[in-house]
XYZ file of C-alpha atoms in Angstrom:
216
model
C 48.299 -86.462 21.644
C 46.164 -84.225 23.883
C 47.463 -82.358 26.928
C 46.230 -84.942 29.448
C 47.941 -87.751 27.549
C 51.161 -85.752 27.351
C 51.069 -85.084 31.110
C 50.582 -88.792 31.807
C 53.487 -89.628 29.512
C 55.762 -87.066 31.162
C 54.839 -88.236 34.648
C 55.584 -91.839 33.668
C 59.004 -90.784 32.435
C 59.621 -88.947 35.698
C 58.699 -91.970 37.811
C 60.917 -94.262 35.759
C 63.836 -91.859 36.150
C 63.301 -91.488 39.896
C 63.122 -95.275 40.311
C 66.442 -95.661 38.520
C 68.101 -93.077 40.748
C 66.601 -94.670 43.877
C 68.032 -98.007 42.848
C 71.459 -96.521 42.191
C 71.551 -94.779 45.586
C 69.873 -97.407 47.760
C 73.028 -99.426 48.425
C 74.593 -96.758 50.617
C 71.672 -94.660 51.854
C 71.981 -93.427 55.427
C 69.477 -91.958 57.896
C 70.780 -88.805 59.580
C 68.750 -88.102 62.705
C 68.141 -84.611 64.063
C 66.733 -83.938 67.534
C 67.030 -81.267 70.232
C 69.379 -83.503 72.222
C 70.765 -87.023 72.100
C 71.224 -87.258 68.315
C 74.258 -86.828 66.110
C 72.769 -83.561 64.802
C 70.888 -80.877 66.681
C 69.983 -78.756 63.640
C 68.568 -79.757 60.247
C 71.186 -77.661 58.461
C 74.026 -79.650 60.028
C 72.543 -82.956 58.876
C 71.733 -81.702 55.374
C 75.305 -80.397 55.023
C 76.588 -83.942 55.607
C 73.934 -85.784 53.573
C 74.817 -87.616 50.388
C 72.642 -88.597 47.439
C 69.971 -91.072 48.474
C 70.168 -90.283 52.200
C 67.314 -89.400 54.528
C 67.424 -86.597 57.069
C 64.870 -87.325 59.802
C 63.677 -84.519 62.086
C 62.421 -85.449 65.551
C 59.600 -83.441 67.115
C 60.630 -79.932 68.068
C 60.859 -76.397 66.683
C 64.221 -75.735 65.041
C 65.357 -72.137 64.570
C 67.220 -72.969 61.402
C 67.231 -73.072 57.606
C 69.038 -75.296 55.125
C 70.246 -75.464 51.527
C 70.234 -78.628 49.406
C 73.075 -78.244 46.875
C 72.879 -79.200 43.189
C 75.340 -82.067 43.752
C 72.841 -83.967 45.932
C 70.110 -86.065 44.346
C 67.221 -88.038 45.760
C 67.510 -86.577 49.269
C 64.560 -87.051 51.625
C 63.963 -84.686 54.545
C 61.246 -86.224 56.717
C 59.692 -84.745 59.836
C 58.235 -86.791 62.647
C 54.950 -85.442 64.128
C 55.576 -82.049 65.711
C 58.693 -81.139 63.706
C 58.884 -77.523 62.559
C 61.366 -74.938 61.292
C 61.228 -71.167 61.678
C 63.267 -68.059 62.324
C 66.142 -68.183 59.810
C 66.478 -67.355 56.112
C 69.115 -69.060 53.942
C 70.669 -67.132 51.039
C 68.119 -64.352 51.692
C 65.554 -66.670 50.073
C 63.795 -69.211 52.304
C 63.775 -71.638 55.195
C 64.460 -74.405 52.662
C 66.425 -73.676 49.495
C 66.327 -76.671 47.174
C 68.880 -76.823 44.369
C 69.008 -80.625 44.352
C 67.632 -83.264 41.999
C 64.556 -85.311 42.982
C 64.231 -83.859 46.481
C 61.436 -84.948 48.834
C 60.207 -82.855 51.782
C 57.743 -84.652 54.020
C 55.768 -84.142 57.188
C 57.046 -80.952 58.810
C 56.073 -77.333 59.257
C 57.718 -74.220 57.788
C 56.532 -70.899 59.129
C 57.158 -67.370 60.249
C 59.869 -65.886 58.017
C 59.616 -62.475 56.408
C 61.733 -59.650 55.144
C 58.453 -57.895 54.291
C 59.111 -58.611 50.639
C 59.648 -62.034 49.087
C 61.286 -64.716 51.229
C 59.493 -67.988 51.740
C 59.019 -71.360 53.281
C 60.554 -73.059 50.233
C 62.578 -71.705 47.330
C 62.773 -74.368 44.631
C 65.564 -73.794 42.131
C 66.563 -77.402 41.494
C 64.967 -80.126 39.410
C 61.967 -82.221 40.507
C 60.440 -81.638 43.934
C 57.999 -83.810 45.886
C 56.305 -82.477 49.017
C 54.088 -84.704 51.158
C 52.163 -83.632 54.236
C 53.894 -80.255 54.520
C 52.309 -77.312 56.392
C 53.690 -74.002 55.142
C 52.234 -70.842 56.629
C 52.741 -67.220 57.676
C 55.694 -66.452 55.399
C 56.088 -63.858 52.655
C 55.786 -66.712 50.130
C 54.734 -70.264 50.834
C 56.786 -71.567 47.927
C 58.550 -69.709 45.147
C 60.194 -71.378 42.163
C 62.545 -70.158 39.471
C 61.051 -68.756 36.311
C 63.230 -70.240 33.560
C 64.078 -73.958 33.834
C 66.982 -75.262 31.789
C 65.535 -78.785 31.828
C 62.149 -80.406 32.525
C 61.006 -79.881 36.119
C 58.276 -81.954 37.795
C 56.496 -80.915 40.980
C 54.247 -83.219 43.036
C 52.543 -81.884 46.181
C 50.400 -84.364 48.101
C 48.416 -83.709 51.316
C 50.009 -80.276 51.823
C 48.522 -77.151 53.385
C 49.559 -73.615 52.416
C 47.922 -70.819 54.383
C 48.341 -67.193 55.436
C 51.359 -66.621 53.226
C 51.665 -63.560 50.976
C 53.027 -60.392 52.505
C 51.159 -57.171 51.761
C 54.264 -55.658 50.206
C 54.287 -52.655 47.852
C 55.053 -54.823 44.818
C 52.266 -57.307 45.545
C 54.562 -60.098 44.380
C 54.350 -62.426 47.399
C 51.935 -65.365 47.229
C 50.764 -68.485 49.007
C 52.239 -70.420 46.086
C 54.148 -69.073 43.096
C 55.108 -71.801 40.644
C 57.164 -69.815 38.163
C 57.724 -72.856 36.003
C 56.795 -76.512 35.867
C 56.806 -79.086 33.130
C 54.216 -80.989 35.157
C 52.552 -79.837 38.380
C 50.414 -82.194 40.491
C 48.523 -80.681 43.454
C 46.750 -83.618 45.068
C 44.712 -83.778 48.288
C 46.167 -80.367 49.140
C 44.855 -76.904 50.043
C 45.982 -73.319 49.477
C 43.867 -70.858 51.465
C 43.636 -67.605 53.423
C 46.296 -65.830 51.364
C 47.252 -62.509 52.929
C 48.226 -60.999 49.569
C 48.790 -62.241 46.032
C 47.571 -65.525 44.603
C 46.525 -68.714 46.344
C 48.227 -70.453 43.432
C 50.042 -68.668 40.621
C 51.153 -71.231 38.065
C 52.967 -71.178 34.740
C 53.545 -74.424 32.865
C 56.611 -74.635 30.664
C 56.883 -77.314 27.974
C 60.027 -79.425 27.933
C 62.892 -77.815 26.016
C 63.088 -78.878 22.385
C 66.126 -81.103 21.830
C 68.656 -79.764 19.327
C 68.482 -81.207 15.801
C 70.850 -84.056 14.982
């Protein structure tokens, strides 16, 4: 089996697994709305803190000075921005505006920008398993996205219609990038652009094969 066939096989397995989780969570999924006023939540972090597996956090238009963390106990969470939704100005866990430790997380349709410690914080720090990003605009951070380097299980990343630009701080180590994918079992970058990097790579990518199962 060649590499392209193996990637297609792995992606098929991912989609089957995601569909099963969606089905399991769909019976009790909730939509948690965030808006500057008039909603149950005024900050994305407050809604994400209350979200359960399968829920959707929906961000109304507005710029939120906030950051949030998706914990490893939450799976299949969607965070969706309406046109004009953006986050800036805060760094969670000294890592990023969005720290994803969840399973099968989707980020869609909002802007992440303007965080720096002049070293290595980012728009997104992915340290969970399986991340989909659709229509995201991530710009003017130390890193656009940074992932962990040593996955303990297969990790699938799908970025569709995303724009990464002007990330990559000119730090002494030179380790900040527009996109740093420190591991991925499968990485799909579709209808997307990474451009105008301030420092480092437009896309630094390392693919990691799935772990070999132990012998029976």
